[in-house]
């Protein structure tokens, strides 16, 4: 990527999905917060962000609510209801600010691009198709494409293998601490791009923290 400050050139750029390309994370958090409030408890953002970028093996709001209330829940039904709420809130969602200009610039320069997400292909591919972003990416790596999801490095390593590029020559763009940790563990240069859900996190382990994709020097 010629023209980046400090003489940094990258052979490929790898993007997280949720919270970076589309602001899905706030709607998901708000749905969880409503579930907690319905049962008499708050869910502070600083607590919830422990699971962002990974899954409930890292930290589980389900276990947390059961611990707080001392009871178990019919999670199958609650999950279905929550998904309906999330999809309704995201019905008009579009790409995050700066996404389309950045992808267009990078694609125009012939830079290989990938999406690397702990979410499912059903979720990520559906959004990429809906927003007509799929043509920008050479590969999409999601849950199930590697043995472990973030904060393990496996998904990034799978994407690098598909792109045929060495980690030390590639850039990862992430919005979550779990994502930053995983990309660093894979050997990538990592720039953190916090959003309204992850702005409370300490992302200083990233090589750079930038306010939005509009500020990525391309």
XYZ file of C-alpha atoms in Angstrom:
218
model
C 0.000 0.000 0.000
C 2.296 2.796 -1.195
C 1.824 6.152 0.393
C 1.247 5.023 3.957
C 3.151 7.086 6.530
C 6.499 5.884 7.775
C 7.209 3.988 4.562
C 4.850 1.168 5.522
C 3.819 -0.942 2.557
C 1.474 -3.903 2.994
C 0.980 -6.860 0.681
C -2.629 -7.411 1.805
C -5.243 -5.940 4.136
C -7.463 -8.153 6.294
C -10.674 -6.745 7.751
C -12.717 -7.850 10.734
C -16.448 -7.688 9.993
C -18.791 -6.901 12.911
C -18.285 -3.372 14.157
C -15.721 -2.547 11.475
C -17.451 -2.931 8.110
C -20.999 -2.726 9.517
C -22.097 -1.384 12.914
C -23.819 -4.582 14.008
C -22.394 -4.700 17.525
C -24.435 -1.886 19.064
C -27.762 -3.464 18.100
C -26.592 -6.796 19.508
C -25.513 -5.159 22.768
C -28.769 -3.207 23.080
C -30.776 -6.408 22.609
C -28.783 -8.096 25.357
C -29.213 -5.089 27.635
C -32.984 -5.283 27.201
C -32.872 -8.965 28.150
C -30.964 -8.142 31.326
C -33.282 -5.256 32.240
C -36.326 -7.476 31.736
C -34.944 -9.623 34.553
C -34.003 -6.764 36.878
C -30.323 -6.298 36.080
C -28.102 -3.942 34.130
C -25.467 -5.017 31.622
C -22.705 -2.399 31.597
C -20.948 -1.985 28.281
C -17.594 -2.527 29.983
C -18.792 -5.974 31.093
C -20.400 -7.002 27.820
C -17.376 -6.138 25.679
C -15.515 -9.147 27.070
C -17.218 -11.334 24.451
C -16.954 -8.976 21.471
C -14.827 -10.418 18.693
C -15.033 -13.942 20.103
C -17.813 -16.136 21.450
C -19.368 -17.040 24.758
C -16.490 -19.369 25.626
C -14.533 -16.198 26.370
C -17.292 -14.654 28.498
C -20.995 -15.466 28.421
C -23.855 -13.015 29.051
C -26.072 -16.073 29.460
C -24.012 -17.469 32.339
C -23.671 -13.974 33.783
C -27.449 -13.411 33.876
C -28.040 -16.836 35.378
C -25.447 -16.072 38.066
C -27.073 -12.709 38.797
C -30.609 -14.097 39.013
C -29.877 -17.548 40.413
C -32.109 -19.172 37.802
C -31.906 -20.803 34.377
C -33.637 -19.612 31.199
C -35.125 -20.967 28.005
C -32.281 -19.600 25.914
C -33.578 -21.091 22.690
C -36.661 -18.886 22.777
C -34.827 -15.848 24.140
C -32.184 -16.179 21.425
C -34.846 -16.323 18.713
C -36.620 -13.264 20.105
C -33.353 -11.369 20.387
C -32.398 -12.173 16.789
C -35.727 -10.774 15.594
C -35.013 -7.540 17.487
C -31.464 -7.305 16.126
C -32.471 -7.849 12.517
C -35.273 -5.301 12.838
C -32.886 -2.666 14.205
C -30.288 -3.385 11.516
C -32.742 -3.451 8.621
C -31.540 -0.104 7.264
C -27.887 -0.449 8.289
C -25.195 0.330 5.737
C -21.406 0.187 5.657
C -19.499 2.073 8.336
C -18.124 5.513 7.394
C -15.086 5.213 5.158
C -15.671 1.592 4.138
C -16.585 2.118 0.487
C -13.879 4.699 -0.343
C -11.204 2.597 1.356
C -12.230 -0.649 -0.320
C -12.446 1.099 -3.676
C -8.994 2.619 -3.246
C -7.383 -0.637 -2.201
C -9.099 -2.691 -4.877
C -8.106 -0.101 -7.458
C -4.483 -0.579 -6.454
C -4.769 -4.340 -6.703
C -4.215 -4.940 -2.985
C -5.516 -8.400 -1.931
C -8.319 -8.095 0.634
C -9.933 -10.523 3.073
C -12.641 -10.574 5.706
C -11.723 -12.466 8.893
C -14.600 -12.912 11.345
C -15.564 -15.061 14.328
C -19.167 -14.871 13.123
C -20.775 -17.457 10.838
C -20.636 -17.444 7.042
C -24.434 -17.188 7.058
C -24.221 -13.875 8.916
C -21.148 -12.380 7.217
C -21.819 -13.537 3.664
C -25.425 -12.395 3.963
C -24.343 -8.888 4.907
C -21.636 -8.702 2.237
C -24.195 -9.701 -0.379
C -26.855 -7.337 0.941
C -24.455 -4.379 0.907
C -22.803 -5.469 -2.359
C -19.376 -5.668 -0.776
C -18.528 -9.276 -1.658
C -16.759 -8.379 -4.917
C -14.111 -6.373 -3.059
C -12.738 -9.391 -1.179
C -10.533 -12.202 -2.411
C -11.577 -14.461 0.455
C -13.884 -14.515 3.484
C -12.814 -16.565 6.505
C -15.372 -17.227 9.253
C -16.193 -19.505 12.145
C -15.739 -23.105 11.012
C -12.968 -22.337 8.505
C -10.267 -22.902 11.134
C -10.091 -24.918 14.379
C -10.487 -21.928 16.719
C -11.969 -18.454 16.517
C -10.615 -15.218 18.002
C -8.777 -14.538 20.291
C -6.865 -17.518 18.837
C -4.901 -16.634 15.662
C -6.300 -19.503 13.553
C -8.743 -17.531 11.383
C -6.086 -14.983 10.417
C -3.595 -17.729 9.618
C -6.162 -19.409 7.375
C -6.788 -16.132 5.550
C -3.056 -15.554 5.078
C -2.673 -19.068 3.686
C -5.488 -18.451 1.201
C -3.974 -15.136 0.133
C -0.479 -16.595 -0.058
C 0.991 -13.667 1.863
C 3.341 -13.615 4.894
C 1.890 -12.200 8.112
C 4.702 -9.701 8.607
C 3.805 -8.063 5.280
C 0.072 -7.721 5.978
C -2.237 -5.353 7.866
C -5.214 -6.327 10.013
C -7.968 -3.833 10.826
C -9.886 -4.635 14.015
C -12.337 -3.009 16.404
C -12.196 -5.356 19.432
C -9.597 -6.393 21.978
C -10.121 -10.090 21.234
C -9.617 -9.339 17.566
C -6.474 -7.296 18.131
C -5.007 -10.025 20.332
C -5.701 -12.699 17.740
C -4.245 -10.732 14.824
C -1.130 -9.872 16.836
C -0.741 -13.554 17.740
C -0.868 -14.350 14.016
C 2.031 -11.961 13.417
C 0.159 -9.204 11.584
C 0.518 -5.476 11.948
C -2.744 -4.419 13.608
C -4.557 -1.117 13.496
C -7.467 -0.787 15.902
C -10.574 1.132 14.813
C -12.871 1.408 17.850
C -16.584 2.045 17.432
C -19.290 3.179 19.871
C -19.425 -0.310 21.397
C -15.678 -0.866 21.758
C -14.536 2.706 22.466
C -14.365 1.863 26.187
C -11.713 -0.829 25.574
C -7.973 -0.357 26.005
C -6.731 -1.180 22.513
C -3.216 0.131 23.064
C -1.649 -3.252 22.270
C -2.478 -2.510 18.621
C 0.271 -0.987 16.505
C -1.956 2.008 15.905
C -5.375 3.218 17.039
C -7.328 5.307 14.535
C -10.754 6.912 14.997
C -12.485 5.447 11.930
C -11.845 3.862 8.559
C -12.100 7.361 7.109
C -8.763 8.051 8.830
C -6.929 5.054 7.321
C -4.120 6.510 5.201
C -4.521 4.752 1.870
